[in-house]
Amino acid sequence: QVQLVESGGGSVQAGGSLRLSCAASGYTSGMRCMGWFRQTAGKEREGVATIYVPGGATYYGDSVKGRFTISRDNAGNTVYLQMNSLKPEDTAMYYCAVHTEWQLCVNWENEKRYKYWGQGTQVTVSS
């Protein structure tokens, strides 16, 4: 079991920045990739970014490339999402998720295959 707790959400004006954190506990040695997703009412979760826990490779969704940066601490148990140049369309509930199988990390944007999820943190960007 892996437990995930997100933090850092809030309200910001367009063009501003926020930094989200996701702290993992439990079976952290089994983590293979950690991802950020976001969801607005009535829509499916959208893959924002992922980072491989051993190795550090990163991948991003097209809508956030060049604006968001995913990173992790040295222990690999906390993942960050630095969000710059925020837009109103970035408003969503942001979730952290973990895969413990390498083959699932290849298709990281498929939210249906993730076994472990955090409770989410709200990000609101006003124009």
Backbone as a printed PyTorch tensor [residue, N CA C, xyz], in Angstrom:
tensor([[[  0.8380,  -1.1980,   0.0000],
         [  0.0000,   0.0000,   0.0000],
         [  0.8720,   1.2470,   0.0000]],

        [[  0.4400,   2.2090,  -0.7700],
         [  1.1030,   3.5170,  -0.8100],
         [  0.0660,   4.5720,  -0.4630]],

        [[  0.4090,   5.4190,   0.4800],
         [ -0.4700,   6.5360,   0.8470],
         [  0.1020,   7.8250,   0.2730]],

        [[ -0.7730,   8.6500,  -0.2860],
         [ -0.3530,   9.8850,  -0.9400],
         [ -1.1380,  11.0580,  -0.3680]],

        [[ -0.4130,  12.1360,  -0.0710],
         [ -1.0510,  13.3370,   0.4600],
         [ -0.5580,  14.5410,  -0.3370]],

        [[ -1.4960,  15.2110,  -1.0130],
         [ -1.1550,  16.4030,  -1.7840],
         [ -1.3240,  17.6540,  -0.9300]],

        [[ -0.5870,  18.6840,  -1.2840],
         [ -0.7200,  19.9850,  -0.6350],
         [ -0.2260,  21.0620,  -1.5880]],

        [[ -0.5180,  22.2970,  -1.2390],
         [  0.0010,  23.4200,  -2.0070],
         [ -0.9850,  24.1010,  -2.9230]],

        [[ -2.1920,  23.5690,  -3.0080],
         [ -3.1810,  24.2040,  -3.8570],
         [ -3.6280,  25.5350,  -3.2850]],

        [[ -4.3660,  26.2760,  -4.0920],
         [ -4.8630,  27.5730,  -3.6430],
         [ -5.4070,  28.3680,  -4.8010]],

        [[ -5.5960,  29.6560,  -4.5500],
         [ -6.1220,  30.5560,  -5.5690],
         [ -5.0290,  31.5240,  -6.0000]],

        [[ -4.9690,  31.7720,  -7.3000],
         [ -3.9350,  32.6450,  -7.8400],
         [ -4.4960,  33.3340,  -9.0740]],

        [[ -3.9470,  34.4780,  -9.3900],
         [ -4.3690,  35.1730, -10.5980],
         [ -3.6250,  34.6130, -11.8040]],

        [[ -4.2140,  34.7850, -12.9650],
         [ -3.5840,  34.3260, -14.2070],
         [ -2.1880,  34.9240, -14.3360]],

        [[ -1.2600,  34.0870, -14.7630],
         [  0.1270,  34.4990, -14.8710],
         [  0.9480,  34.1840, -13.6380]],

        [[  0.2800,  33.8170, -12.5630],
         [  0.9590,  33.5140, -11.3240],
         [  1.4940,  32.0930, -11.2790]],

        [[  2.0170,  31.7280, -10.1020],
         [  2.6490,  30.4130,  -9.9190],
         [  2.1570,  29.7560,  -8.6430]],

        [[  2.1840,  28.4380,  -8.6550],
         [  1.9200,  27.6340,  -7.4700],
         [  2.8300,  26.4230,  -7.5110]],

        [[  3.1250,  25.8780,  -6.3360],
         [  3.9190,  24.6550,  -6.2550],
         [  3.1480,  23.6330,  -5.4490]],

        [[  2.8130,  22.5360,  -6.0700],
         [  2.1260,  21.4450,  -5.4060],
         [  3.1280,  20.4130,  -4.9190]],

        [[  2.7840,  19.7620,  -3.8180],
         [  3.6090,  18.6880,  -3.2760],
         [  2.7690,  17.4350,  -3.1110]],

        [[  3.4100,  16.2920,  -3.2520],
         [  2.7610,  15.0070,  -3.0200],
         [  3.7130,  14.1640,  -2.1940]],

        [[  3.3350,  13.9100,  -0.9560],
         [  4.1670,  13.1260,  -0.0570],
         [  3.6700,  11.6940,  -0.0160]],

        [[  4.5760,  10.7530,  -0.2630],
         [  4.2220,   9.3340,  -0.2820],
         [  4.7400,   8.6540,   0.9670]],

        [[  3.9700,   7.6820,   1.4430],
         [  4.3940,   6.8670,   2.5800],
         [  3.9060,   5.4470,   2.3600]],

        [[  4.4020,   4.5380,   3.1870],
         [  4.0290,   3.1360,   3.0420],
         [  5.0350,   2.4120,   2.1690]],

        [[  4.5670,   1.7110,   1.1470],
         [  5.4000,   0.8980,   0.2700],
         [  6.0930,   1.7790,  -0.7760]],

        [[  6.8780,   2.7440,  -0.3280],
         [  7.5000,   3.6840,  -1.2620],
         [  8.6020,   3.0300,  -2.0930]],

        [[  9.2130,   1.9690,  -1.5920],
         [ 10.2620,   1.2970,  -2.3500],
         [  9.7140,   0.6300,  -3.5980]],

        [[  8.4120,   0.4170,  -3.6320],
         [  7.7880,  -0.2020,  -4.7940],
         [  7.3300,   0.7810,  -5.8570]],

        [[  7.4610,   2.0810,  -5.5850],
         [  6.9980,   3.0760,  -6.5470],
         [  7.8930,   3.0760,  -7.7810]],

        [[  7.2930,   3.1750,  -8.9410],
         [  8.0480,   3.2120, -10.1870],
         [  7.8410,   4.5450, -10.9130]],

        [[  6.6840,   5.1230, -10.8500],
         [  6.4740,   6.4610, -11.3920],
         [  5.3510,   7.1430, -10.6140]],

        [[  5.4800,   8.4380, -10.4860],
         [  4.4710,   9.2370,  -9.7990],
         [  3.9550,  10.2670, -10.7790]],

        [[  2.6560,  10.4000, -10.8280],
         [  2.0610,  11.3120, -11.7960],
         [  1.1270,  12.3070, -11.1580]],

        [[  0.9400,  13.4100, -11.8660],
         [ -0.0620,  14.4050, -11.4810],
         [ -1.1750,  14.3920, -12.5310]],

        [[ -2.3810,  14.4180, -12.0380],
         [ -3.5610,  14.4910, -12.8900],
         [ -4.4110,  15.6580, -12.4110]],

        [[ -5.2970,  16.0940, -13.2580],
         [ -6.2410,  17.1250, -12.8370],
         [ -7.6100,  16.8030, -13.4010]],

        [[ -8.6180,  17.3090, -12.6970],
         [ -9.9970,  17.0030, -13.0950],
         [-10.9040,  18.1730, -12.7840]],

        [[-11.7680,  18.4940, -13.7350],
         [-12.8210,  19.4700, -13.5080],
         [-14.1610,  18.7530, -13.5950]],

        [[-15.1780,  19.3770, -13.0990],
         [-16.4970,  18.7570, -13.0070],
         [-16.9700,  18.2850, -14.3710]],

        [[-17.4020,  17.0390, -14.4320],
         [-17.9590,  16.5000, -15.6500],
         [-16.9520,  16.0140, -16.6680]],

        [[-15.6720,  16.0910, -16.3280],
         [-14.6390,  15.6520, -17.2600],
         [-13.8010,  14.5430, -16.6530]],

        [[-13.1500,  13.7680, -17.5310],
         [-12.2470,  12.7420, -17.0500],
         [-10.9490,  13.3910, -16.5620]],

        [[-10.2390,  12.6390, -15.7480],
         [ -8.9510,  13.1410, -15.2830],
         [ -7.9740,  13.2550, -16.4430]],

        [[ -7.2170,  14.3390, -16.4450],
         [ -6.2420,  14.6200, -17.4950],
         [ -4.8390,  14.4560, -16.9390]],

        [[ -3.9990,  13.7370, -17.6570],
         [ -2.6230,  13.5760, -17.2390],
         [ -1.8530,  14.8730, -17.3920]],

        [[ -1.2080,  15.3200, -16.3280],
         [ -0.4520,  16.5680, -16.3420],
         [  1.0320,  16.2990, -16.5190]],

        [[  1.5750,  15.4250, -15.6770],
         [  3.0060,  15.1210, -15.7490],
         [  3.2820,  13.8580, -14.9680]],

        [[  4.4080,  13.2220, -15.2910],
         [  4.8490,  12.0730, -14.5270],
         [  6.3640,  12.0980, -14.3880]],

        [[  6.8640,  11.4490, -13.3620],
         [  8.2940,  11.3330, -13.1510],
         [  8.5970,   9.9070, -12.7030]],

        [[  9.6390,   9.3270, -13.2940],
         [ 10.0610,   7.9980, -12.8850],
         [ 10.8280,   8.1190, -11.5770]],

        [[ 10.4710,   7.3090, -10.5990],
         [ 11.0640,   7.4640,  -9.2730],
         [ 12.5110,   7.0020,  -9.2550]],

        [[ 12.8590,   5.8040,  -9.7520],
         [ 14.2690,   5.5870, -10.0370],
         [ 14.5510,   6.1510, -11.4250]],

        [[ 15.5300,   7.0040, -11.5370],
         [ 15.8780,   7.5010, -12.8750],
         [ 15.5350,   8.9570, -13.0970]],

        [[ 14.3550,   9.3660, -12.7320],
         [ 13.9730,  10.7640, -12.8330],
         [ 13.4790,  11.2350, -14.1790]],

        [[ 13.2530,  10.3470, -15.1330],
         [ 12.7170,  10.7780, -16.4300],
         [ 11.3620,  11.4450, -16.2200]],

        [[ 11.0970,  12.4750, -17.0060],
         [  9.8540,  13.2270, -16.8690],
         [  9.1110,  13.3080, -18.1930]],

        [[  7.7910,  13.3580, -18.1030],
         [  6.9400,  13.4850, -19.2790],
         [  5.7800,  14.3970, -18.9170]],

        [[  5.3030,  15.1490, -19.9280],
         [  4.2750,  16.1480, -19.6700],
         [  3.1270,  16.0440, -20.6590]],

        [[  1.9520,  16.4570, -20.1940],
         [  0.8400,  16.6050, -21.0970],
         [  1.0500,  17.8220, -21.9830]],

        [[  0.4770,  17.7940, -23.1730],
         [  0.7100,  18.8660, -24.1360],
         [  0.2610,  20.2270, -23.6080]],

        [[ -0.7840,  20.2600, -22.8170],
         [ -1.3460,  21.5310, -22.3740],
         [ -0.4790,  22.2530, -21.3430]],

        [[  0.4930,  21.5650, -20.7600],
         [  1.3060,  22.1830, -19.7080],
         [  2.7900,  22.2600, -20.0550]],

        [[  3.1830,  21.7030, -21.1850],
         [  4.5960,  21.7190, -21.5670],
         [  5.1280,  23.1440, -21.6250]],

        [[  6.2830,  23.3390, -21.0130],
         [  6.9030,  24.6540, -21.0100],
         [  6.4600,  25.5390, -19.8650]],

        [[  5.4010,  25.1430, -19.1680],
         [  4.8970,  25.9540, -18.0410],
         [  5.0200,  25.2320, -16.7060]],

        [[  4.8350,  23.9240, -16.7200],
         [  4.8840,  23.1330, -15.4850],
         [  6.1660,  22.3110, -15.4600]],

        [[  6.6680,  22.0770, -14.2390],
         [  7.8510,  21.2440, -14.0570],
         [  7.6080,  20.2810, -12.9100]],

        [[  7.8190,  18.9880, -13.1780],
         [  7.6920,  17.9790, -12.1460],
         [  9.0850,  17.6130, -11.6580]],

        [[  9.2220,  17.4140, -10.3540],
         [ 10.5100,  17.0490,  -9.7740],
         [ 10.2630,  16.2140,  -8.5290]],

        [[ 11.3390,  15.6880,  -7.9720],
         [ 11.1990,  14.8710,  -6.7680],
         [ 12.3510,  15.1680,  -5.8350]],

        [[ 12.1850,  14.8150,  -4.5590],
         [ 13.2790,  14.9950,  -3.6200],
         [ 14.2570,  13.8310,  -3.7710]],

        [[ 15.3850,  13.9140,  -3.0940],
         [ 16.4230,  12.9060,  -3.2620],
         [ 15.9600,  11.5120,  -2.8560]],

        [[ 15.1380,  11.4470,  -1.8500],
         [ 14.6590,  10.1440,  -1.3940],
         [ 13.6130,   9.5700,  -2.3430]],

        [[ 13.0360,  10.4500,  -3.1690],
         [ 12.0270,   9.9990,  -4.1230],
         [ 10.6500,   9.8170,  -3.5260]],

        [[ 10.4630,  10.2530,  -2.2790],
         [  9.1810,  10.0440,  -1.6360],
         [  8.2480,  11.2550,  -1.7360]],

        [[  8.7800,  12.3820,  -2.1650],
         [  7.9640,  13.5670,  -2.3480],
         [  8.1590,  14.0840,  -3.7670]],

        [[  7.0610,  14.3360,  -4.4300],
         [  7.0900,  14.8450,  -5.7870],
         [  6.4630,  16.2310,  -5.8030]],

        [[  7.0280,  17.0990,  -6.6010],
         [  6.5630,  18.4700,  -6.6870],
         [  6.0710,  18.7710,  -8.1020]],

        [[  5.1410,  19.6950,  -8.1710],
         [  4.7020,  20.2010,  -9.4630],
         [  4.7590,  21.7210,  -9.4040]],

        [[  5.7740,  22.2820, -10.0430],
         [  5.8990,  23.7260, -10.1240],
         [  5.0910,  24.2090, -11.3150]],

        [[  4.1210,  25.0600, -11.0420],
         [  3.2090,  25.5240, -12.0850],
         [  3.4150,  27.0250, -12.2770]],

        [[  3.8940,  27.4030, -13.4260],
         [  4.1300,  28.8000, -13.7640],
         [  3.2090,  29.2380, -14.8920]],

        [[  3.0920,  30.5370, -15.0640],
         [  2.2590,  31.1040, -16.1350],
         [  0.8760,  30.4770, -16.1380]],

        [[  0.2910,  30.4080, -14.9720],
         [ -1.0060,  29.7400, -14.8420],
         [ -2.0880,  30.4690, -15.6130]],

        [[ -3.0110,  29.6660, -16.1370],
         [ -4.1330,  30.1690, -16.9190],
         [ -5.4350,  29.7520, -16.2490]],

        [[ -6.5170,  30.4770, -16.5040],
         [ -7.8020,  30.0660, -15.9230],
         [ -8.1740,  28.6160, -16.2620]],

        [[ -7.7760,  28.1520, -17.4340],
         [ -8.1050,  26.7760, -17.8030],
         [ -7.2890,  25.7400, -17.0290]],

        [[ -6.3370,  26.1790, -16.2170],
         [ -5.6230,  25.2560, -15.3420],
         [ -6.4060,  24.9880, -14.0550]],

        [[ -7.4880,  25.7100, -13.8530],
         [ -8.3180,  25.5090, -12.6690],
         [ -8.8560,  24.0870, -12.6500]],

        [[ -8.6020,  23.3760, -11.5500],
         [ -9.0150,  21.9780, -11.4380],
         [ -8.6350,  21.4520, -10.0610]],

        [[ -9.1310,  20.2620,  -9.7560],
         [ -8.6230,  19.5030,  -8.6240],
         [ -7.4300,  18.7180,  -9.1350]],

        [[ -6.3090,  18.8350,  -8.4530],
         [ -5.0850,  18.1540,  -8.8600],
         [ -4.8380,  16.9560,  -7.9480]],

        [[ -4.5680,  15.8250,  -8.5840],
         [ -4.3560,  14.5770,  -7.8630],
         [ -2.9730,  14.0150,  -8.1650]],

        [[ -2.4180,  13.3500,  -7.1680],
         [ -1.1760,  12.6170,  -7.3180],
         [ -1.5170,  11.1300,  -7.3990]],

        [[ -0.7810,  10.3890,  -8.2150],
         [ -1.0300,   8.9600,  -8.3690],
         [  0.2930,   8.2320,  -8.5620]],

        [[  0.2880,   6.9570,  -8.2180],
         [  1.5130,   6.1530,  -8.2680],
         [  1.2640,   4.8280,  -8.9750]],

        [[  2.2340,   4.4490,  -9.8100],
         [  2.2900,   3.0920, -10.3620],
         [  3.4080,   2.3440,  -9.6530]],

        [[  3.1680,   1.0700,  -9.4200],
         [  4.2230,   0.2230,  -8.8670],
         [  4.6760,  -0.8200,  -9.8770]],

        [[  4.2910,  -0.6680, -11.1270],
         [  4.7080,  -1.5670, -12.1980],
         [  5.2510,  -0.7470, -13.3510]],

        [[  6.4540,  -1.0910, -13.7900],
         [  7.1130,  -0.3260, -14.8410],
         [  6.2860,  -0.2700, -16.1300]],

        [[  5.6950,  -1.3920, -16.4980],
         [  5.0110,  -1.4240, -17.7910],
         [  3.8370,  -0.4630, -17.8170]],

        [[  3.2770,  -0.1530, -16.6650],
         [  2.1570,   0.7840, -16.6170],
         [  2.6320,   2.2330, -16.7480]],

        [[  3.8820,   2.4920, -16.4020],
         [  4.4080,   3.8580, -16.4920],
         [  4.5530,   4.3100, -17.9520]],

        [[  4.7000,   3.3690, -18.8560],
         [  4.8730,   3.7260, -20.2650],
         [  3.6530,   4.4890, -20.7730]],

        [[  2.4770,   4.0610, -20.3670],
         [  1.2350,   4.7280, -20.7570],
         [  0.7190,   5.5350, -19.5730]],

        [[  1.5290,   6.4380, -19.0730],
         [  1.2480,   7.1140, -17.8120],
         [ -0.0100,   7.9500, -17.8430]],

        [[ -0.4580,   8.3970, -18.9970],
         [ -1.6270,   9.2660, -19.0570],
         [ -2.9450,   8.5260, -18.9000]],

        [[ -2.8960,   7.1970, -18.8950],
         [ -4.1120,   6.4080, -18.7180],
         [ -4.4560,   6.3570, -17.2470]],

        [[ -5.3690,   7.1990, -16.8030],
         [ -5.6460,   7.3190, -15.3750],
         [ -6.3570,   6.0990, -14.8110]],

        [[ -6.9480,   5.3010, -15.6530],
         [ -7.7360,   4.1680, -15.1660],
         [ -6.8720,   3.0510, -14.5970]],

        [[ -5.5700,   3.0180, -14.9050],
         [ -4.7330,   1.9200, -14.4720],
         [ -4.0190,   2.1820, -13.1470]],

        [[ -4.1530,   3.3920, -12.6050],
         [ -3.4570,   3.7180, -11.3610],
         [ -4.1680,   3.0970, -10.1670]],

        [[ -3.3640,   2.5320,  -9.2830],
         [ -3.9160,   1.8530,  -8.1100],
         [ -3.9750,   2.7770,  -6.8990]],

        [[ -3.0360,   3.7250,  -6.8090],
         [ -2.9410,   4.5730,  -5.6290],
         [ -3.1430,   6.0310,  -6.0120]],

        [[ -4.0200,   6.6990,  -5.2490],
         [ -4.3660,   8.0990,  -5.4950],
         [ -4.3630,   8.8780,  -4.1900]],

        [[ -4.0240,  10.1590,  -4.2970],
         [ -4.1960,  11.0470,  -3.1650],
         [ -5.6080,  11.6100,  -3.1530]],

        [[ -5.8810,  12.4600,  -2.1760],
         [ -7.2320,  13.0030,  -2.0160],
         [ -7.4570,  14.2470,  -2.8750]],

        [[ -6.3960,  14.8220,  -3.3980],
         [ -6.5160,  15.9710,  -4.2850],
         [ -6.3150,  17.2980,  -3.5780]],

        [[ -5.9100,  18.2910,  -4.3610],
         [ -5.7670,  19.6550,  -3.8590],
         [ -6.2850,  20.5990,  -4.9440]],

        [[ -7.0870,  21.5670,  -4.5460],
         [ -7.7590,  22.4450,  -5.5010],
         [ -6.8540,  23.5920,  -5.9340]],

        [[ -6.8270,  23.8170,  -7.2370],
         [ -6.1260,  24.9670,  -7.8090],
         [ -7.1480,  25.8120,  -8.5580]],

        [[ -7.2130,  27.0830,  -8.2210],
         [ -8.1390,  28.0010,  -8.8750],
         [ -7.3590,  29.1860,  -9.4230]],

        [[ -7.4990,  29.4150, -10.7320],
         [ -6.7980,  30.5130, -11.3950],
         [ -7.8400,  31.4930, -11.9170]],

        [[ -7.7590,  32.7070, -11.4550],
         [ -8.7340,  33.7210, -11.8710],
         [ -8.1200,  34.6270, -12.9420]],

        [[ -8.9970,  35.1120, -13.8080],
         [ -8.5170,  35.9710, -14.9110],
         [ -8.4580,  37.4310, -14.5000]]])
